[in-house]
Amino acid sequence: MLRHLLAVIVALVLSAPALAQVKPFPAGFRTQEVAAGDATLHVRVGGKGPAVVLLHGFGDTGDMWAPLATALAARHTVVVPDLRGMGLSSHPAGGYDKHSQAGDVRAVLASLGIEKASVVGHDIGTMVAFAYAARYPQLTARLVVMDAPVPGIPPWDEIVRNPLLWHFDFGGPDMERLVAGRERIYLDRFWNDFAANPDAMDEASRAHYAALYARPQAMKSAFAQFRAFREDAAVNQAVVARKLTMPVLAIGGGKSFGATEAVVMRNAAVDVTEVVIPNAGHWLMEEAPVPTIAAVTRFIDAPISK
């Protein structure tokens, strides 16, 4: 079955006009707007079976997950929200700490009648996925984190000293003015600097996401996601003492976080599987979709050992 799945994934990728061009979700997926406290989240839902939630990060939206959703939908109910303040979701004034956003995800699942789910995150989505697993451990079947640190979880203090991460403290009214009308330039910096192969994020994808981040209030909300990290770190430090017990998959790009992703998670969880995607940078779904999708689906579908 795995060989057949990989063949399907390869066919989908090779038949696409460009490696990372934003692809549509499978037929049968629907979109809906879900109230989550003071936010309204844009959500894609499809498939049938045990639930899997896919959480995007900065520089893209839930649209990034279409190839993985395609691979999962035959065996799983797949739920793909845009995080608050991002994509087509609303832009509330606050609530960008990841504990609160975990509550957003819970509200989405509750609205769909879903109790337990596996949670997959990339970039800021990794931080929200971790917060969800910490806040709702009994409702989290499995956790997948992809190429991002988790605020407050060692070696967080060393990671944030990396000069490439200056954007963690970037934001505020003057920064919004500075970026206004130049969203594409700002985003190009992320797509170029954090990729092993910048060409993997093709022009069509860059234009698609840049248009979404140029919408009113979008960059203000995006900055708020980063500027909540200190609050996130304080909340997450309590998790280290008790540790997560559900199975965790930590995926790092070989040219990005690499094995450090698993180092982070072993400081906060007891059952961690490590995967490093060779020659890939931060943008795993764009740079290396086939091995990334294979790693996630294999983990999600594996039996849980007693």
mmCIF file of C-alpha atoms in Angstrom:
data_model
loop_
_atom_site.group_PDB
_atom_site.id
_atom_site.type_symbol
_atom_site.label_atom_id
_atom_site.label_comp_id
_atom_site.label_asym_id
_atom_site.label_seq_id
_atom_site.Cartn_x
_atom_site.Cartn_y
_atom_site.Cartn_z
ATOM 1 C CA MET A 1 0.000 0.000 0.000
ATOM 2 C CA LEU A 2 2.868 2.348 0.832
ATOM 3 C CA ARG A 3 4.487 1.699 -2.570
ATOM 4 C CA HIS A 4 1.185 2.491 -4.274
ATOM 5 C CA LEU A 5 0.797 5.685 -2.219
ATOM 6 C CA LEU A 6 4.310 6.831 -3.095
ATOM 7 C CA ALA A 7 3.630 6.143 -6.782
ATOM 8 C CA VAL A 8 0.505 8.309 -6.613
ATOM 9 C CA ILE A 9 2.389 11.118 -4.876
ATOM 10 C CA VAL A 10 5.216 11.004 -7.413
ATOM 11 C CA ALA A 11 2.719 11.074 -10.285
ATOM 12 C CA LEU A 12 0.949 14.079 -8.808
ATOM 13 C CA VAL A 13 4.179 15.964 -8.274
ATOM 14 C CA LEU A 14 5.686 15.147 -11.679
ATOM 15 C CA SER A 15 2.483 15.985 -13.525
ATOM 16 C CA ALA A 16 2.384 19.473 -12.015
ATOM 17 C CA PRO A 17 3.685 22.308 -14.229
ATOM 18 C CA ALA A 18 6.085 23.489 -11.492
ATOM 19 C CA LEU A 19 7.349 21.844 -8.317
ATOM 20 C CA ALA A 20 5.752 24.119 -5.756
ATOM 21 C CA GLN A 21 2.897 25.677 -7.707
ATOM 22 C CA VAL A 22 -0.088 25.964 -5.374
ATOM 23 C CA LYS A 23 -2.323 23.007 -6.077
ATOM 24 C CA PRO A 24 -6.052 22.584 -5.497
ATOM 25 C CA PHE A 25 -7.457 20.391 -2.767
ATOM 26 C CA PRO A 26 -9.043 17.129 -3.922
ATOM 27 C CA ALA A 27 -12.583 17.038 -5.238
ATOM 28 C CA GLY A 28 -14.961 16.534 -2.353
ATOM 29 C CA PHE A 29 -13.188 18.938 -0.018
ATOM 30 C CA ARG A 30 -15.384 21.795 1.134
ATOM 31 C CA THR A 31 -14.578 25.158 2.658
ATOM 32 C CA GLN A 32 -16.411 26.793 5.520
ATOM 33 C CA GLU A 33 -16.008 29.621 7.993
ATOM 34 C CA VAL A 34 -15.903 28.500 11.627
ATOM 35 C CA ALA A 35 -16.339 30.787 14.634
ATOM 36 C CA ALA A 36 -13.571 30.389 17.215
ATOM 37 C CA GLY A 37 -14.082 32.891 19.998
ATOM 38 C CA ASP A 38 -13.231 36.334 18.636
ATOM 39 C CA ALA A 39 -11.942 34.893 15.338
ATOM 40 C CA THR A 40 -13.499 33.303 12.289
ATOM 41 C CA LEU A 41 -11.311 30.640 10.698
ATOM 42 C CA HIS A 42 -11.362 29.655 7.050
ATOM 43 C CA VAL A 43 -11.331 25.851 7.026
ATOM 44 C CA ARG A 44 -11.020 23.142 4.362
ATOM 45 C CA VAL A 45 -12.500 19.723 5.209
ATOM 46 C CA GLY A 46 -12.558 16.467 3.300
ATOM 47 C CA GLY A 47 -11.945 12.742 3.397
ATOM 48 C CA LYS A 48 -13.216 10.114 5.797
ATOM 49 C CA GLY A 49 -11.735 8.297 8.761
ATOM 50 C CA PRO A 50 -9.646 9.240 11.826
ATOM 51 C CA ALA A 51 -9.094 12.986 11.853
ATOM 52 C CA VAL A 52 -5.860 14.775 10.966
ATOM 53 C CA VAL A 53 -5.432 18.548 11.366
ATOM 54 C CA LEU A 54 -2.828 20.338 9.216
ATOM 55 C CA LEU A 55 -1.502 23.692 10.496
ATOM 56 C CA HIS A 56 0.521 26.021 8.275
ATOM 57 C CA GLY A 57 3.059 28.667 9.212
ATOM 58 C CA PHE A 58 4.246 32.083 8.091
ATOM 59 C CA GLY A 59 4.879 32.667 4.394
ATOM 60 C CA ASP A 60 2.073 30.409 3.275
ATOM 61 C CA THR A 61 -1.473 29.421 4.305
ATOM 62 C CA GLY A 62 -3.446 26.205 4.571
ATOM 63 C CA ASP A 63 -3.133 26.036 0.776
ATOM 64 C CA MET A 64 0.358 24.553 1.255
ATOM 65 C CA TRP A 65 -1.136 21.272 2.480
ATOM 66 C CA ALA A 66 -3.098 20.243 -0.648
ATOM 67 C CA PRO A 67 -0.658 17.463 -1.691
ATOM 68 C CA LEU A 68 -0.580 15.979 1.829
ATOM 69 C CA ALA A 69 -4.370 16.285 2.124
ATOM 70 C CA THR A 70 -4.651 14.350 -1.154
ATOM 71 C CA ALA A 71 -2.460 11.573 0.248
ATOM 72 C CA LEU A 72 -4.413 11.372 3.521
ATOM 73 C CA ALA A 73 -8.025 11.854 2.427
ATOM 74 C CA ALA A 74 -8.692 8.241 1.379
ATOM 75 C CA ARG A 75 -8.170 7.081 4.985
ATOM 76 C CA HIS A 76 -8.641 10.190 7.111
ATOM 77 C CA THR A 77 -10.893 13.155 7.684
ATOM 78 C CA VAL A 78 -8.523 16.028 6.903
ATOM 79 C CA VAL A 79 -9.089 19.461 8.466
ATOM 80 C CA VAL A 80 -7.012 22.391 7.202
ATOM 81 C CA PRO A 81 -7.635 25.811 8.786
ATOM 82 C CA ASP A 82 -5.953 29.102 8.066
ATOM 83 C CA LEU A 83 -4.637 30.284 11.434
ATOM 84 C CA ARG A 84 -6.217 33.387 12.938
ATOM 85 C CA GLY A 85 -5.034 36.514 11.170
ATOM 86 C CA MET A 86 -3.621 34.544 8.226
ATOM 87 C CA GLY A 87 -4.894 33.507 4.810
ATOM 88 C CA LEU A 88 -8.660 33.956 4.582
ATOM 89 C CA SER A 89 -9.286 33.867 8.340
ATOM 90 C CA SER A 90 -10.283 36.999 10.244
ATOM 91 C CA HIS A 91 -7.919 39.456 11.924
ATOM 92 C CA PRO A 92 -8.868 39.868 15.595
ATOM 93 C CA ALA A 93 -6.927 42.325 17.725
ATOM 94 C CA GLY A 94 -5.339 39.642 19.927
ATOM 95 C CA GLY A 95 -5.180 35.959 20.691
ATOM 96 C CA TYR A 96 -1.974 35.262 18.746
ATOM 97 C CA ASP A 97 -0.335 33.375 21.597
ATOM 98 C CA LYS A 98 -0.241 29.710 20.646
ATOM 99 C CA HIS A 99 -2.208 28.514 23.706
ATOM 100 C CA SER A 100 -5.146 30.623 22.522
ATOM 101 C CA GLN A 101 -4.731 29.399 18.955
ATOM 102 C CA ALA A 102 -4.832 25.831 20.221
ATOM 103 C CA GLY A 103 -8.289 26.798 21.475
ATOM 104 C CA ASP A 104 -9.123 27.955 17.938
ATOM 105 C CA VAL A 105 -8.208 24.528 16.588
ATOM 106 C CA ARG A 106 -10.285 22.841 19.294
ATOM 107 C CA ALA A 107 -13.268 25.034 18.370
ATOM 108 C CA VAL A 108 -12.931 24.024 14.719
ATOM 109 C CA LEU A 109 -12.823 20.327 15.560
ATOM 110 C CA ALA A 110 -15.738 20.611 17.975
ATOM 111 C CA SER A 111 -17.809 22.342 15.297
ATOM 112 C CA LEU A 112 -17.165 19.351 13.030
ATOM 113 C CA GLY A 113 -18.066 16.821 15.729
ATOM 114 C CA ILE A 114 -14.457 15.592 15.974
ATOM 115 C CA GLU A 115 -13.125 14.633 19.386
ATOM 116 C CA LYS A 116 -9.670 13.105 18.852
ATOM 117 C CA ALA A 117 -7.248 13.999 16.068
ATOM 118 C CA SER A 118 -3.643 13.787 14.983
ATOM 119 C CA VAL A 119 -2.099 17.241 14.606
ATOM 120 C CA VAL A 120 0.537 18.218 12.039
ATOM 121 C CA GLY A 121 2.290 21.590 12.016
ATOM 122 C CA HIS A 122 4.978 23.406 10.046
ATOM 123 C CA ASP A 123 6.752 26.620 11.109
ATOM 124 C CA ILE A 124 4.353 28.618 13.332
ATOM 125 C CA GLY A 125 1.912 25.773 12.789
ATOM 126 C CA THR A 126 4.410 23.575 14.653
ATOM 127 C CA MET A 127 4.129 25.901 17.651
ATOM 128 C CA VAL A 128 0.318 25.831 17.536
ATOM 129 C CA ALA A 129 0.324 22.037 17.099
ATOM 130 C CA PHE A 130 2.599 21.672 20.127
ATOM 131 C CA ALA A 131 0.372 23.996 22.159
ATOM 132 C CA TYR A 132 -2.666 21.947 21.143
ATOM 133 C CA ALA A 133 -1.025 18.687 22.239
ATOM 134 C CA ALA A 134 -0.003 20.275 25.549
ATOM 135 C CA ARG A 135 -3.437 21.789 26.195
ATOM 136 C CA TYR A 136 -5.486 18.797 24.989
ATOM 137 C CA PRO A 137 -3.253 15.734 25.440
ATOM 138 C CA GLN A 138 -6.165 13.296 25.755
ATOM 139 C CA LEU A 139 -7.595 14.552 22.463
ATOM 140 C CA THR A 140 -4.307 14.337 20.526
ATOM 141 C CA ALA A 141 -3.674 10.956 18.887
ATOM 142 C CA ARG A 142 -0.292 11.860 17.380
ATOM 143 C CA LEU A 143 1.767 14.997 16.917
ATOM 144 C CA VAL A 144 3.918 15.883 13.893
ATOM 145 C CA VAL A 145 6.196 18.932 14.083
ATOM 146 C CA MET A 146 8.106 20.180 11.059
ATOM 147 C CA ASP A 147 11.196 22.380 10.917
ATOM 148 C CA ALA A 148 10.596 24.988 13.597
ATOM 149 C CA PRO A 149 11.624 25.618 17.184
ATOM 150 C CA VAL A 150 9.097 25.667 20.008
ATOM 151 C CA PRO A 151 9.235 28.772 22.236
ATOM 152 C CA GLY A 152 10.577 27.990 25.698
ATOM 153 C CA ILE A 153 11.659 24.421 24.860
ATOM 154 C CA PRO A 154 15.465 23.965 24.905
ATOM 155 C CA PRO A 155 17.563 24.876 23.048
ATOM 156 C CA TRP A 156 15.214 27.831 22.462
ATOM 157 C CA ASP A 157 17.548 30.367 24.094
ATOM 158 C CA GLU A 158 20.371 29.385 21.751
ATOM 159 C CA ILE A 159 18.160 29.213 18.663
ATOM 160 C CA VAL A 160 16.805 32.736 19.057
ATOM 161 C CA ARG A 161 20.344 34.140 19.072
ATOM 162 C CA ASN A 162 20.756 33.138 15.422
ATOM 163 C CA PRO A 163 20.978 36.433 13.475
ATOM 164 C CA LEU A 164 18.859 34.950 10.687
ATOM 165 C CA LEU A 165 15.920 35.033 13.112
ATOM 166 C CA TRP A 166 15.897 38.814 13.591
ATOM 167 C CA HIS A 167 12.301 38.838 12.350
ATOM 168 C CA PHE A 168 11.101 37.260 15.621
ATOM 169 C CA ASP A 169 11.080 40.753 17.170
ATOM 170 C CA PHE A 170 10.063 42.652 14.038
ATOM 171 C CA GLY A 171 6.669 44.350 14.148
ATOM 172 C CA GLY A 172 4.666 47.305 15.340
ATOM 173 C CA PRO A 173 3.120 50.269 13.499
ATOM 174 C CA ASP A 174 6.355 51.530 11.935
ATOM 175 C CA MET A 175 7.260 48.068 10.659
ATOM 176 C CA GLU A 176 3.773 47.738 9.186
ATOM 177 C CA ARG A 177 4.341 51.023 7.336
ATOM 178 C CA LEU A 178 7.740 49.847 6.173
ATOM 179 C CA VAL A 179 6.376 46.613 4.682
ATOM 180 C CA ALA A 180 3.080 48.018 3.317
ATOM 181 C CA GLY A 181 3.094 47.652 -0.455
ATOM 182 C CA ARG A 182 6.345 45.671 -0.217
ATOM 183 C CA GLU A 183 4.934 42.414 1.142
ATOM 184 C CA ARG A 184 6.401 40.421 -1.753
ATOM 185 C CA ILE A 185 9.908 41.749 -1.036
ATOM 186 C CA TYR A 186 9.588 40.866 2.646
ATOM 187 C CA LEU A 187 8.299 37.372 1.880
ATOM 188 C CA ASP A 188 10.966 36.722 -0.754
ATOM 189 C CA ARG A 189 13.528 37.074 2.007
ATOM 190 C CA PHE A 190 11.992 34.071 3.834
ATOM 191 C CA TRP A 191 11.505 31.956 0.729
ATOM 192 C CA ASN A 192 15.092 32.613 -0.393
ATOM 193 C CA ASP A 193 17.071 32.628 2.852
ATOM 194 C CA PHE A 194 15.429 29.589 4.458
ATOM 195 C CA ALA A 195 15.420 27.327 1.401
ATOM 196 C CA ALA A 196 18.119 24.956 0.254
ATOM 197 C CA ASN A 197 16.757 25.569 -3.229
ATOM 198 C CA PRO A 198 14.945 28.931 -3.532
ATOM 199 C CA ASP A 199 13.649 27.970 -6.995
ATOM 200 C CA ALA A 200 11.446 25.347 -5.332
ATOM 201 C CA MET A 201 9.083 28.169 -4.325
ATOM 202 C CA ASP A 202 8.061 29.065 -7.854
ATOM 203 C CA GLU A 203 6.786 32.393 -9.105
ATOM 204 C CA ALA A 204 3.130 31.341 -9.172
ATOM 205 C CA SER A 205 3.283 30.279 -5.519
ATOM 206 C CA ARG A 206 5.107 33.445 -4.471
ATOM 207 C CA ALA A 207 2.520 35.621 -6.203
ATOM 208 C CA HIS A 208 -0.345 33.633 -4.661
ATOM 209 C CA TYR A 209 0.893 33.960 -1.088
ATOM 210 C CA ALA A 210 2.120 37.541 -1.477
ATOM 211 C CA ALA A 211 -1.386 38.573 -2.533
ATOM 212 C CA LEU A 212 -2.862 36.992 0.596
ATOM 213 C CA TYR A 213 -0.323 38.699 2.860
ATOM 214 C CA ALA A 214 -1.023 42.024 1.172
ATOM 215 C CA ARG A 215 -4.673 41.909 2.297
ATOM 216 C CA PRO A 216 -5.705 44.514 4.897
ATOM 217 C CA GLN A 217 -4.399 43.742 8.405
ATOM 218 C CA ALA A 218 -2.565 40.596 7.204
ATOM 219 C CA MET A 219 0.973 41.725 8.006
ATOM 220 C CA LYS A 220 -0.113 43.238 11.324
ATOM 221 C CA SER A 221 -1.528 39.841 12.286
ATOM 222 C CA ALA A 222 1.555 38.027 11.006
ATOM 223 C CA PHE A 223 3.848 40.218 13.103
ATOM 224 C CA ALA A 224 1.635 39.469 16.109
ATOM 225 C CA GLN A 225 2.240 35.738 15.631
ATOM 226 C CA PHE A 226 5.976 36.297 16.170
ATOM 227 C CA ARG A 227 5.705 38.907 18.879
ATOM 228 C CA ALA A 228 3.721 36.471 21.037
ATOM 229 C CA PHE A 229 6.748 34.170 21.338
ATOM 230 C CA ARG A 230 7.768 35.413 24.794
ATOM 231 C CA GLU A 231 4.302 34.653 26.122
ATOM 232 C CA ASP A 232 4.394 31.277 24.357
ATOM 233 C CA ALA A 233 7.766 30.466 25.935
ATOM 234 C CA ALA A 234 6.485 31.128 29.450
ATOM 235 C CA VAL A 235 3.526 28.799 28.906
ATOM 236 C CA ASN A 236 5.585 26.052 27.269
ATOM 237 C CA GLN A 237 8.224 25.868 29.971
ATOM 238 C CA ALA A 238 5.684 24.129 32.189
ATOM 239 C CA VAL A 239 5.382 21.339 29.608
ATOM 240 C CA VAL A 240 9.029 20.343 29.971
ATOM 241 C CA ALA A 241 8.419 19.125 33.516
ATOM 242 C CA ARG A 242 5.538 16.795 32.665
ATOM 243 C CA LYS A 243 6.332 15.961 29.003
ATOM 244 C CA LEU A 244 3.946 14.900 26.263
ATOM 245 C CA THR A 245 3.182 11.185 26.071
ATOM 246 C CA MET A 246 1.550 10.766 22.647
ATOM 247 C CA PRO A 247 3.741 9.583 19.734
ATOM 248 C CA VAL A 248 5.615 12.516 18.173
ATOM 249 C CA LEU A 249 7.281 12.769 14.762
ATOM 250 C CA ALA A 250 9.945 15.478 14.445
ATOM 251 C CA ILE A 251 10.874 16.309 10.843
ATOM 252 C CA GLY A 252 13.733 18.651 9.999
ATOM 253 C CA GLY A 253 15.123 19.779 6.673
ATOM 254 C CA GLY A 254 18.703 18.601 6.242
ATOM 255 C CA LYS A 255 19.742 22.133 5.261
ATOM 256 C CA SER A 256 17.634 23.764 7.980
ATOM 257 C CA PHE A 257 16.730 22.501 11.471
ATOM 258 C CA GLY A 258 17.751 18.952 10.654
ATOM 259 C CA ALA A 259 18.166 16.746 13.728
ATOM 260 C CA THR A 260 17.640 19.741 16.033
ATOM 261 C CA GLU A 261 13.899 19.318 15.519
ATOM 262 C CA ALA A 262 14.061 15.996 17.347
ATOM 263 C CA VAL A 263 16.389 17.430 19.999
ATOM 264 C CA VAL A 264 13.745 20.044 20.794
ATOM 265 C CA MET A 265 10.965 17.500 21.017
ATOM 266 C CA ARG A 266 12.915 15.061 23.174
ATOM 267 C CA ASN A 267 13.089 17.849 25.739
ATOM 268 C CA ALA A 268 9.292 17.967 25.811
ATOM 269 C CA ALA A 269 8.029 14.487 24.858
ATOM 270 C CA VAL A 270 8.822 10.881 25.762
ATOM 271 C CA ASP A 271 8.087 9.112 22.441
ATOM 272 C CA VAL A 272 9.852 10.920 19.593
ATOM 273 C CA THR A 273 10.633 9.626 16.101
ATOM 274 C CA GLU A 274 13.266 11.589 14.178
ATOM 275 C CA VAL A 275 13.266 12.159 10.418
ATOM 276 C CA VAL A 276 15.698 14.401 8.535
ATOM 277 C CA ILE A 277 14.854 15.153 4.899
ATOM 278 C CA PRO A 278 18.205 15.318 3.061
ATOM 279 C CA ASN A 279 19.068 18.386 0.955
ATOM 280 C CA ALA A 280 15.862 20.196 1.929
ATOM 281 C CA GLY A 281 15.619 23.559 3.607
ATOM 282 C CA HIS A 282 12.780 24.946 5.695
ATOM 283 C CA TRP A 283 10.082 24.717 3.003
ATOM 284 C CA LEU A 284 9.665 20.949 3.205
ATOM 285 C CA MET A 285 6.355 20.669 1.369
ATOM 286 C CA GLU A 286 7.684 22.758 -1.519
ATOM 287 C CA GLU A 287 11.285 21.545 -1.655
ATOM 288 C CA ALA A 288 10.820 17.847 -0.898
ATOM 289 C CA PRO A 289 7.132 16.904 -1.072
ATOM 290 C CA VAL A 290 7.565 13.204 -1.832
ATOM 291 C CA PRO A 291 9.767 12.193 1.154
ATOM 292 C CA THR A 292 7.956 14.612 3.462
ATOM 293 C CA ILE A 293 4.520 13.231 2.605
ATOM 294 C CA ALA A 294 5.831 9.680 2.877
ATOM 295 C CA ALA A 295 7.239 10.342 6.362
ATOM 296 C CA VAL A 296 4.023 11.939 7.628
ATOM 297 C CA THR A 297 1.636 9.358 6.193
ATOM 298 C CA ARG A 298 3.772 6.450 7.390
ATOM 299 C CA PHE A 299 3.769 7.867 10.924
ATOM 300 C CA ILE A 300 0.067 8.766 10.988
ATOM 301 C CA ASP A 301 -0.965 5.320 9.715
ATOM 302 C CA ALA A 302 1.449 3.215 11.790
ATOM 303 C CA PRO A 303 -0.091 1.139 14.596
ATOM 304 C CA ILE A 304 0.551 2.519 18.049
ATOM 305 C CA SER A 305 2.588 0.020 20.049
ATOM 306 C CA LYS A 306 1.073 -0.935 23.396
#
